[in-house]
Amino acid sequence: MKKLRLSIASVAIGLLALSGCGQGGTPDAPAEGDGAQAEAPEYTVNDSADFKDSKTWKAAKDAGELKVGVKYDQPGLGNVKAGSEQPEGFDIEIAKMVAAQLGFSPDQIKYTETVSANREPFLQQGNIDMVVATYTINDERKKVVDFAGPYYVAGQDLLVAEDSDIAGPDDLDGKKVCSVDGSTPAQNIEEKYDKAELVAYDTYSKCVTDLQSGSVDAVTTDDAILRGYAKQYEGEFKVVGKPFTEEPYGVGLPKGDDAMRDAVNDALQKGMDDGDWKKAFEYTLGSADDVEMPEIDRD
């Protein structure tokens, strides 16, 4: 698989506009590398979509809505700002892009807040049709859900106070590190950096609140998420900038619905080929000049 890498500069440019996001899923567009503003992408709905071999797709089509689980607390990726009812961010644009190829317009998408600990149960119970929520593909999760993608590859990093001397994961001995319960980053801390004291909540925003108060020494999750928080609280926090894992984000799907998985993979590939993926990235995270799109894993 090709590795998607973001330069610090390109991510920083994209996140400069996150604090200016608007309502209804239409954030103020971040500046592109040439100084122009990225326009909100529009995705052409495939009105001839027919995936009746997929139980998930057929049920959604009959209901007239596609139920998508997303995060509500991750600036730049999946976030609901104060005063808004609609989530916004790169994950939301990916959901819109995929939904369009499946034959669903934006107003036919029903978003449900999905935290790390309930992604698998929500899919298994039929509460949602898919998950687009910084959902790392791994073998353990593949036992109970399927994945399309990846559509993005991130790396686990650390968010610390601006004056912190923590320079990487090797400095975490005896420190309190906060992450989300059930997440891959939390598991990595428990398994690989067990001399750190893990504090786990259901959302990253609670971790950030603890970091503000000094109750924890660091917050850990994927670098793109942390950069969103660093920009949101500019001057208070910094990202260490030394990713120590690779986190391939996939679209989570009900286990065994191969037709749905194929359809979503095809939708992601089309978006990468026709430029919609790049438009979505630049609209939410900034310049894609230094970004290499991942290869779809169809195995």
PDB file of C-alpha atoms in Angstrom, residues 55-184:
ATOM      1  CA  LYS A  55     -28.720  -6.070   1.820  1.00  0.00           C
ATOM      2  CA  THR A  56     -27.373  -2.903   3.399  1.00  0.00           C
ATOM      3  CA  TRP A  57     -27.771  -0.821   0.252  1.00  0.00           C
ATOM      4  CA  LYS A  58     -31.236  -2.174  -0.550  1.00  0.00           C
ATOM      5  CA  ALA A  59     -32.512  -1.453   2.976  1.00  0.00           C
ATOM      6  CA  ALA A  60     -31.094   2.076   2.813  1.00  0.00           C
ATOM      7  CA  LYS A  61     -32.594   2.678  -0.629  1.00  0.00           C
ATOM      8  CA  ASP A  62     -35.996   1.436   0.503  1.00  0.00           C
ATOM      9  CA  ALA A  63     -35.794   3.723   3.544  1.00  0.00           C
ATOM     10  CA  GLY A  64     -34.685   6.671   1.441  1.00  0.00           C
ATOM     11  CA  GLU A  65     -31.692   7.442   3.643  1.00  0.00           C
ATOM     12  CA  LEU A  66     -28.128   6.268   4.236  1.00  0.00           C
ATOM     13  CA  LYS A  67     -27.189   6.107   7.913  1.00  0.00           C
ATOM     14  CA  VAL A  68     -23.563   7.141   8.453  1.00  0.00           C
ATOM     15  CA  GLY A  69     -21.678   7.078  11.739  1.00  0.00           C
ATOM     16  CA  VAL A  70     -19.214   9.959  12.127  1.00  0.00           C
ATOM     17  CA  LYS A  71     -17.265  11.751  14.838  1.00  0.00           C
ATOM     18  CA  TYR A  72     -18.564  15.049  16.208  1.00  0.00           C
ATOM     19  CA  ASP A  73     -15.465  16.274  18.063  1.00  0.00           C
ATOM     20  CA  GLN A  74     -12.530  16.149  15.648  1.00  0.00           C
ATOM     21  CA  PRO A  75     -11.796  19.496  13.964  1.00  0.00           C
ATOM     22  CA  GLY A  76     -10.931  19.120  10.288  1.00  0.00           C
ATOM     23  CA  LEU A  77     -12.185  15.544  10.105  1.00  0.00           C
ATOM     24  CA  GLY A  78     -15.576  15.162  11.768  1.00  0.00           C
ATOM     25  CA  ASN A  79     -16.787  18.018  13.915  1.00  0.00           C
ATOM     26  CA  VAL A  80     -19.988  19.811  14.925  1.00  0.00           C
ATOM     27  CA  LYS A  81     -19.306  23.405  15.863  1.00  0.00           C
ATOM     28  CA  ALA A  82     -21.280  25.329  18.447  1.00  0.00           C
ATOM     29  CA  GLY A  83     -24.493  26.615  16.914  1.00  0.00           C
ATOM     30  CA  SER A  84     -24.431  24.100  14.066  1.00  0.00           C
ATOM     31  CA  GLU A  85     -26.461  20.928  13.648  1.00  0.00           C
ATOM     32  CA  GLN A  86     -24.432  19.377  10.832  1.00  0.00           C
ATOM     33  CA  PRO A  87     -20.984  17.775  11.062  1.00  0.00           C
ATOM     34  CA  GLU A  88     -18.194  18.979   8.793  1.00  0.00           C
ATOM     35  CA  GLY A  89     -14.693  17.847   7.864  1.00  0.00           C
ATOM     36  CA  PHE A  90     -12.800  15.482   5.600  1.00  0.00           C
ATOM     37  CA  ASP A  91     -14.613  12.360   6.841  1.00  0.00           C
ATOM     38  CA  ILE A  92     -17.934  14.059   6.145  1.00  0.00           C
ATOM     39  CA  GLU A  93     -16.848  14.886   2.597  1.00  0.00           C
ATOM     40  CA  ILE A  94     -15.745  11.279   2.078  1.00  0.00           C
ATOM     41  CA  ALA A  95     -19.176  10.150   3.269  1.00  0.00           C
ATOM     42  CA  LYS A  96     -20.884  12.531   0.812  1.00  0.00           C
ATOM     43  CA  MET A  97     -18.628  11.416  -2.024  1.00  0.00           C
ATOM     44  CA  VAL A  98     -19.334   7.732  -1.399  1.00  0.00           C
ATOM     45  CA  ALA A  99     -23.044   8.301  -0.831  1.00  0.00           C
ATOM     46  CA  ALA A 100     -23.347  10.084  -4.180  1.00  0.00           C
ATOM     47  CA  GLN A 101     -21.965   7.064  -6.019  1.00  0.00           C
ATOM     48  CA  LEU A 102     -24.380   4.851  -4.107  1.00  0.00           C
ATOM     49  CA  GLY A 103     -27.262   7.013  -5.322  1.00  0.00           C
ATOM     50  CA  PHE A 104     -27.857   9.179  -2.246  1.00  0.00           C
ATOM     51  CA  SER A 105     -27.880  12.968  -2.220  1.00  0.00           C
ATOM     52  CA  PRO A 106     -26.486  14.915   0.772  1.00  0.00           C
ATOM     53  CA  ASP A 107     -29.977  15.470   2.197  1.00  0.00           C
ATOM     54  CA  GLN A 108     -30.505  11.690   2.209  1.00  0.00           C
ATOM     55  CA  ILE A 109     -27.585  11.108   4.572  1.00  0.00           C
ATOM     56  CA  LYS A 110     -28.484  10.685   8.223  1.00  0.00           C
ATOM     57  CA  TYR A 111     -25.456  11.324  10.419  1.00  0.00           C
ATOM     58  CA  THR A 112     -25.140   9.663  13.813  1.00  0.00           C
ATOM     59  CA  GLU A 113     -22.452  10.492  16.332  1.00  0.00           C
ATOM     60  CA  THR A 114     -20.298   7.399  16.635  1.00  0.00           C
ATOM     61  CA  VAL A 115     -17.522   7.279  19.213  1.00  0.00           C
ATOM     62  CA  SER A 116     -14.637   4.833  19.072  1.00  0.00           C
ATOM     63  CA  ALA A 117     -16.151   2.371  21.547  1.00  0.00           C
ATOM     64  CA  ASN A 118     -19.480   1.914  19.761  1.00  0.00           C
ATOM     65  CA  ARG A 119     -18.516   1.705  16.095  1.00  0.00           C
ATOM     66  CA  GLU A 120     -18.624  -2.092  15.920  1.00  0.00           C
ATOM     67  CA  PRO A 121     -21.842  -2.462  17.962  1.00  0.00           C
ATOM     68  CA  PHE A 122     -23.619   0.188  15.878  1.00  0.00           C
ATOM     69  CA  LEU A 123     -22.731  -1.654  12.662  1.00  0.00           C
ATOM     70  CA  GLN A 124     -23.631  -5.047  14.087  1.00  0.00           C
ATOM     71  CA  GLN A 125     -26.977  -3.826  15.423  1.00  0.00           C
ATOM     72  CA  GLY A 126     -27.923  -2.034  12.214  1.00  0.00           C
ATOM     73  CA  ASN A 127     -27.998   1.401  13.825  1.00  0.00           C
ATOM     74  CA  ILE A 128     -25.867   2.680  10.942  1.00  0.00           C
ATOM     75  CA  ASP A 129     -25.045   1.492   7.427  1.00  0.00           C
ATOM     76  CA  MET A 130     -21.421   2.605   7.418  1.00  0.00           C
ATOM     77  CA  VAL A 131     -18.838   4.332   9.576  1.00  0.00           C
ATOM     78  CA  VAL A 132     -16.602   7.161   8.341  1.00  0.00           C
ATOM     79  CA  ALA A 133     -15.008   8.182  11.611  1.00  0.00           C
ATOM     80  CA  THR A 134     -11.189   8.016  11.604  1.00  0.00           C
ATOM     81  CA  TYR A 135     -11.716   4.245  11.802  1.00  0.00           C
ATOM     82  CA  THR A 136      -8.374   2.432  11.669  1.00  0.00           C
ATOM     83  CA  ILE A 137      -8.385  -0.832   9.728  1.00  0.00           C
ATOM     84  CA  ASN A 138      -6.911  -3.702  11.721  1.00  0.00           C
ATOM     85  CA  ASP A 139      -7.186  -7.489  11.845  1.00  0.00           C
ATOM     86  CA  GLU A 140      -9.011  -7.580  15.161  1.00  0.00           C
ATOM     87  CA  ARG A 141     -11.827  -5.346  13.885  1.00  0.00           C
ATOM     88  CA  LYS A 142     -12.023  -7.298  10.644  1.00  0.00           C
ATOM     89  CA  LYS A 143     -13.291 -10.241  12.671  1.00  0.00           C
ATOM     90  CA  VAL A 144     -16.593  -8.441  13.306  1.00  0.00           C
ATOM     91  CA  VAL A 145     -16.903  -5.756  10.601  1.00  0.00           C
ATOM     92  CA  ASP A 146     -15.710  -5.233   7.032  1.00  0.00           C
ATOM     93  CA  PHE A 147     -13.754  -2.287   5.671  1.00  0.00           C
ATOM     94  CA  ALA A 148     -13.566  -0.460   2.373  1.00  0.00           C
ATOM     95  CA  GLY A 149     -10.518   1.658   1.651  1.00  0.00           C
ATOM     96  CA  PRO A 150      -8.300   2.911   3.087  1.00  0.00           C
ATOM     97  CA  TYR A 151      -9.116   6.468   2.078  1.00  0.00           C
ATOM     98  CA  TYR A 152      -6.411   8.051   4.286  1.00  0.00           C
ATOM     99  CA  VAL A 153      -3.336   6.952   6.239  1.00  0.00           C
ATOM    100  CA  ALA A 154      -2.417   8.855   9.395  1.00  0.00           C
ATOM    101  CA  GLY A 155       0.138   8.339  12.167  1.00  0.00           C
ATOM    102  CA  GLN A 156      -0.263   8.343  15.945  1.00  0.00           C
ATOM    103  CA  ASP A 157       1.291  11.353  17.648  1.00  0.00           C
ATOM    104  CA  LEU A 158       1.114  13.373  20.876  1.00  0.00           C
ATOM    105  CA  LEU A 159      -0.565  16.673  21.753  1.00  0.00           C
ATOM    106  CA  VAL A 160       1.113  18.409  24.684  1.00  0.00           C
ATOM    107  CA  ALA A 161       1.225  21.820  26.351  1.00  0.00           C
ATOM    108  CA  GLU A 162       3.195  24.434  24.442  1.00  0.00           C
ATOM    109  CA  ASP A 163       5.924  24.455  27.128  1.00  0.00           C
ATOM    110  CA  SER A 164       6.037  20.658  27.600  1.00  0.00           C
ATOM    111  CA  ASP A 165       9.365  18.856  27.350  1.00  0.00           C
ATOM    112  CA  ILE A 166       7.731  15.669  26.049  1.00  0.00           C
ATOM    113  CA  ALA A 167       9.421  15.063  22.695  1.00  0.00           C
ATOM    114  CA  GLY A 168       8.059  11.634  21.800  1.00  0.00           C
ATOM    115  CA  PRO A 169       6.549   8.429  23.143  1.00  0.00           C
ATOM    116  CA  ASP A 170       9.783   7.472  24.915  1.00  0.00           C
ATOM    117  CA  ASP A 171       9.225  10.414  27.268  1.00  0.00           C
ATOM    118  CA  LEU A 172       5.891   9.098  28.544  1.00  0.00           C
ATOM    119  CA  ASP A 173       7.178   7.025  31.483  1.00  0.00           C
ATOM    120  CA  GLY A 174       5.236   8.070  34.564  1.00  0.00           C
ATOM    121  CA  LYS A 175       3.121  10.529  32.569  1.00  0.00           C
ATOM    122  CA  LYS A 176      -0.661  10.620  32.260  1.00  0.00           C
ATOM    123  CA  VAL A 177      -1.707  10.105  28.657  1.00  0.00           C
ATOM    124  CA  CYS A 178      -5.294  10.528  27.515  1.00  0.00           C
ATOM    125  CA  SER A 179      -7.018   8.845  24.591  1.00  0.00           C
ATOM    126  CA  VAL A 180     -10.402   7.413  23.667  1.00  0.00           C
ATOM    127  CA  ASP A 181     -11.606   4.143  25.120  1.00  0.00           C
ATOM    128  CA  GLY A 182     -11.522   1.352  22.534  1.00  0.00           C
ATOM    129  CA  SER A 183      -9.353   3.264  20.089  1.00  0.00           C
ATOM    130  CA  THR A 184      -6.210   1.937  18.437  1.00  0.00           C
TER     131      THR A 184
END
